[in-house]
mmCIF file of C-alpha atoms in Angstrom:
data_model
loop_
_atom_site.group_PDB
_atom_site.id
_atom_site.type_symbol
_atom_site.label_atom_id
_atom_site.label_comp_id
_atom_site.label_asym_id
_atom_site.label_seq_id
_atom_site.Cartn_x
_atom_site.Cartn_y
_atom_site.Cartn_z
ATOM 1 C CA UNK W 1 27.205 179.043 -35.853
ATOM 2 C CA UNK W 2 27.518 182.410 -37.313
ATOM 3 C CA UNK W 3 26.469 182.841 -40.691
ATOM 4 C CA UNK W 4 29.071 183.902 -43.658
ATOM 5 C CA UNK W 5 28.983 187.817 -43.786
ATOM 6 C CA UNK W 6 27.104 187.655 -47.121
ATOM 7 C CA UNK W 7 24.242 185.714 -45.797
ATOM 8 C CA UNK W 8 23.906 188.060 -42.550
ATOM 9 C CA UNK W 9 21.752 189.834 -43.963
ATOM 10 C CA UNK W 10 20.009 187.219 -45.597
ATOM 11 C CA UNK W 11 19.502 185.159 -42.083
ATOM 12 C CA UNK W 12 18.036 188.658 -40.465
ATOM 13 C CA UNK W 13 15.426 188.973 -43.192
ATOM 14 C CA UNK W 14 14.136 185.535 -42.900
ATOM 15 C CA UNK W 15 14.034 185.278 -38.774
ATOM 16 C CA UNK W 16 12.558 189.222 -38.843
ATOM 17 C CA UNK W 17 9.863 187.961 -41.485
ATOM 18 C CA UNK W 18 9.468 184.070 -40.310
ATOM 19 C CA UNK W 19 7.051 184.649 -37.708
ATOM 20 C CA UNK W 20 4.860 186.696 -39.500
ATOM 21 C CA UNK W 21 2.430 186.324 -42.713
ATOM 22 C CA UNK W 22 3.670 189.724 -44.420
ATOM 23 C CA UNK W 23 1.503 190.691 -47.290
ATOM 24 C CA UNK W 24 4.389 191.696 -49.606
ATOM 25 C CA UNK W 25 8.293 192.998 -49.198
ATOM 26 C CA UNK W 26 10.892 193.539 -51.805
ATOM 27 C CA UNK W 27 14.465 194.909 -51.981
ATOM 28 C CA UNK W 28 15.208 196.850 -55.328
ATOM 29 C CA UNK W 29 18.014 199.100 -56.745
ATOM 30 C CA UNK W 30 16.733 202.837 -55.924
ATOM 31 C CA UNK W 31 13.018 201.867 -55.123
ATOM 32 C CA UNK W 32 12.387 203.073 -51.300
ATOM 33 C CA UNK W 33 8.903 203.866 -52.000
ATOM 34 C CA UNK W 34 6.175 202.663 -50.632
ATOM 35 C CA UNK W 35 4.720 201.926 -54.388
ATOM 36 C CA UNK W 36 6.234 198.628 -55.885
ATOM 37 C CA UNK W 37 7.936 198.783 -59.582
ATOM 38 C CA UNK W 38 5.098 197.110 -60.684
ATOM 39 C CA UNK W 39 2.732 199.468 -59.230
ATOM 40 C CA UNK W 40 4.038 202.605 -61.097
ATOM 41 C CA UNK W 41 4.050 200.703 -64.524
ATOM 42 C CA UNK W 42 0.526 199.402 -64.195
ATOM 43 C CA UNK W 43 -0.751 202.849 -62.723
ATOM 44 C CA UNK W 44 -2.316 201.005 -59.977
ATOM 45 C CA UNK W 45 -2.285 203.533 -56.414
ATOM 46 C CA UNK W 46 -1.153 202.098 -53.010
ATOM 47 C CA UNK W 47 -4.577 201.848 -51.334
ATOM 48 C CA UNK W 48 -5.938 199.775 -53.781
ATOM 49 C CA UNK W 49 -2.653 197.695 -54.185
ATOM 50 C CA UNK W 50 -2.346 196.708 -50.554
ATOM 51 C CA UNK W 51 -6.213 195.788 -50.259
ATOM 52 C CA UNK W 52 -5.361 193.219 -53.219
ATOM 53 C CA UNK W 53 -2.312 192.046 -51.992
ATOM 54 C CA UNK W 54 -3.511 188.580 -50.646
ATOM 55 C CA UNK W 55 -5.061 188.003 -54.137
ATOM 56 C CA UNK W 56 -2.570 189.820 -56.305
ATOM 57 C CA UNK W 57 0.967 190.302 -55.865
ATOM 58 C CA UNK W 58 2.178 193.853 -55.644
ATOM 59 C CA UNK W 59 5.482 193.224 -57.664
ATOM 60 C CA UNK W 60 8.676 190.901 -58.507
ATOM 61 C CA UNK W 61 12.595 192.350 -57.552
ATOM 62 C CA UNK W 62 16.098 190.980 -56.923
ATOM 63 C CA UNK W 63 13.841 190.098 -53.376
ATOM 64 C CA UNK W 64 10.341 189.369 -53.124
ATOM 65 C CA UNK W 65 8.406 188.598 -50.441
ATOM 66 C CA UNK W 66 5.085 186.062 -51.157
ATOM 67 C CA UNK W 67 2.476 185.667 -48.963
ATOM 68 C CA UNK W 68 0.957 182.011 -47.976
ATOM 69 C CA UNK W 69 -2.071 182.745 -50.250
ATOM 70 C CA UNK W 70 -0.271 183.536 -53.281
ATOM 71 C CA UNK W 71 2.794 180.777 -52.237
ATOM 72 C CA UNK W 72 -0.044 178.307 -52.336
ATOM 73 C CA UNK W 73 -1.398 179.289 -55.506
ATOM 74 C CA UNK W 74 2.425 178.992 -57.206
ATOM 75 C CA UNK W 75 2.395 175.341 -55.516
ATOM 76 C CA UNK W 76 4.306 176.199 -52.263
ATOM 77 C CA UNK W 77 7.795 176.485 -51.770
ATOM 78 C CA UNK W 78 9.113 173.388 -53.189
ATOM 79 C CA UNK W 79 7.789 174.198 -56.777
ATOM 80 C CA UNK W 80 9.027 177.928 -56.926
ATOM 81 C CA UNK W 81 12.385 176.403 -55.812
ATOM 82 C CA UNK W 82 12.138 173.872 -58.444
ATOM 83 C CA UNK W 83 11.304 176.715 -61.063
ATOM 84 C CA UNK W 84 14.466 177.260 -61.335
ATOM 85 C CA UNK W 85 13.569 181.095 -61.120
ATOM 86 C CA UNK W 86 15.659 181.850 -58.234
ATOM 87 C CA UNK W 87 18.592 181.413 -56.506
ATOM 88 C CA UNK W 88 17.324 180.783 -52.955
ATOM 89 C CA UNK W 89 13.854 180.029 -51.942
ATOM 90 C CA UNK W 90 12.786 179.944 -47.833
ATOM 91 C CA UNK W 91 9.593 179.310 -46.579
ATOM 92 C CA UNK W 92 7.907 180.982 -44.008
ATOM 93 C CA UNK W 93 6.295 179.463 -40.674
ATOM 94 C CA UNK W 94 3.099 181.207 -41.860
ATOM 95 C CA UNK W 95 3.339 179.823 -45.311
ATOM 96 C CA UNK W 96 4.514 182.506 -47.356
ATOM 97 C CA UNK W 97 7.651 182.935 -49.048
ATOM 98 C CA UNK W 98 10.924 184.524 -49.273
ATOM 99 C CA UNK W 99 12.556 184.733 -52.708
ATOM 100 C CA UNK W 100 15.931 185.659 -54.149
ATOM 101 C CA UNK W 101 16.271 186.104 -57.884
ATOM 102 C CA UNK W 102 20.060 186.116 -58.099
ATOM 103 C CA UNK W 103 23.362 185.874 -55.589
ATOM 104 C CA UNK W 104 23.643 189.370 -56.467
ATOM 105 C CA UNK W 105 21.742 192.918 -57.203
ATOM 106 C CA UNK W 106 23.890 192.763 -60.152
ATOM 107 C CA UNK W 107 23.499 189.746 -61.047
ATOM 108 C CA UNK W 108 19.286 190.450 -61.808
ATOM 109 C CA UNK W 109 19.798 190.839 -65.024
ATOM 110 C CA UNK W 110 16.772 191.229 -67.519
ATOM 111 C CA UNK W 111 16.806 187.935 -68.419
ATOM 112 C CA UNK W 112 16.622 187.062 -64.280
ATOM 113 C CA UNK W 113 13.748 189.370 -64.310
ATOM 114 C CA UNK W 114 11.966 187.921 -67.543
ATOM 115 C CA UNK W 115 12.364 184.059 -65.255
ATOM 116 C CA UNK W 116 10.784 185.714 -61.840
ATOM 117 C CA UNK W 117 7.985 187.208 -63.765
ATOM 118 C CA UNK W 118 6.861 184.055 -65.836
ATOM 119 C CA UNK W 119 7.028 182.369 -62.733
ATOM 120 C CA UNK W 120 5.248 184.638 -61.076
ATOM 121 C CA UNK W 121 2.524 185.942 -63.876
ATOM 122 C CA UNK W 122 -0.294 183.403 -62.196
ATOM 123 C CA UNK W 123 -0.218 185.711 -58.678
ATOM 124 C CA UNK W 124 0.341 189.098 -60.711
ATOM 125 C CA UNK W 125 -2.029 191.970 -61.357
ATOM 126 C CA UNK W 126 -3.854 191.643 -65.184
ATOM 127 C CA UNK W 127 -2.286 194.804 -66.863
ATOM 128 C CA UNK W 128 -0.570 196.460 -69.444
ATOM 129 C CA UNK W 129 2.550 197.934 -67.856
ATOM 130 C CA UNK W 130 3.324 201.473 -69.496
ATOM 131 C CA UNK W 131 6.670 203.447 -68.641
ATOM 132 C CA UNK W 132 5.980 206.309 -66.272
ATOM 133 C CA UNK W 133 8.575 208.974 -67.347
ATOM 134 C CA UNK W 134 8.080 210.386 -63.874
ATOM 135 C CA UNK W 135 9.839 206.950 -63.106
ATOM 136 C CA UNK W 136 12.349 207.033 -65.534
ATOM 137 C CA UNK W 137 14.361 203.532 -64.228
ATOM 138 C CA UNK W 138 11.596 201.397 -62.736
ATOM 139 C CA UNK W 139 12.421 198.127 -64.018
ATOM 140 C CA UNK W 140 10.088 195.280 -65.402
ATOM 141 C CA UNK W 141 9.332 193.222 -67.715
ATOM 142 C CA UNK W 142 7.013 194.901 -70.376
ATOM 143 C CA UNK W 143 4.146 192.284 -70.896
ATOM 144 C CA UNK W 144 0.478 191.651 -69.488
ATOM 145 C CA UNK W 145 0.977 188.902 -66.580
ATOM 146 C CA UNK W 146 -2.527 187.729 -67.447
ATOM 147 C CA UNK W 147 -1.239 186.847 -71.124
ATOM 148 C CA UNK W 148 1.462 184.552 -69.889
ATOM 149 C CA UNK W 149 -1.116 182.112 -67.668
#
């Protein structure tokens, strides 16, 4: 059965990612770098943010990709689903996680955001996040994960 054309590329993502444990993956408006939004904001560099990636995750977007360590932390798939934080949760064969915030980029709204990151805040890096004017729309939600645990 082919899938409806607005879940195409929703089925490729999960059967490209499904056999694999992927540290971290994320689809965001205008962020192609290798850095995650949450990375700029907290000043943390890549290096150090991929070697923490199985304890920490790098970042929260319209799409994030979880991995198993983290998933299990945030109770597995069946409890971020029944967060109510996303629109469509799918776990992976490895036992990590593929989330969508919202049918829609558009519709990740700031009040979409503010849901993924309290959901998230348990697996996120302790931090301050500071605007970067060298990063002028990096978008996040402006308050300390570790305060919201």
């Amino acid at each position: 059965m082919t899938p409806h054309p607005a879940l195409r590329w929703w089925t490729s993502l999960h059967a490209a990612l499904d056999g694999s444990s992927p540290l971290y993956g994320h689809i965001e408006w205008d962020n192609f770098d290798e850095l995650t939004n949450l990375d700029v904001v907290l000043r943390r560099r890549r290096r150090p943010s991929l070697r923490e990636g199985r304890r920490f995750l790098r970042g929260y977007a319209w799409v994030t990709v979880c991995p198993a360590e983290l998933a299990a932390r945030l109770g597995g798939a069946a409890t971020l689903e029944d967060s109510g934080a996303f629109h469509r949760v799918l776990p992976l064969r490895a036992g990590g996680v593929l989330l969508q915030a919202s049918v829609t980029m558009d519709g990740y709204t700031d009040q979409v955001m503010e849901r993924v990151f309290e959901t998230l805040a348990p697996v996120l890096p302790p931090g301050e996040p500071r605007p970067d004017p060298a990063h002028p729309y990096m978008r996040f939600v402006p308050r300390d994960a570790a305060t919201v645990r």
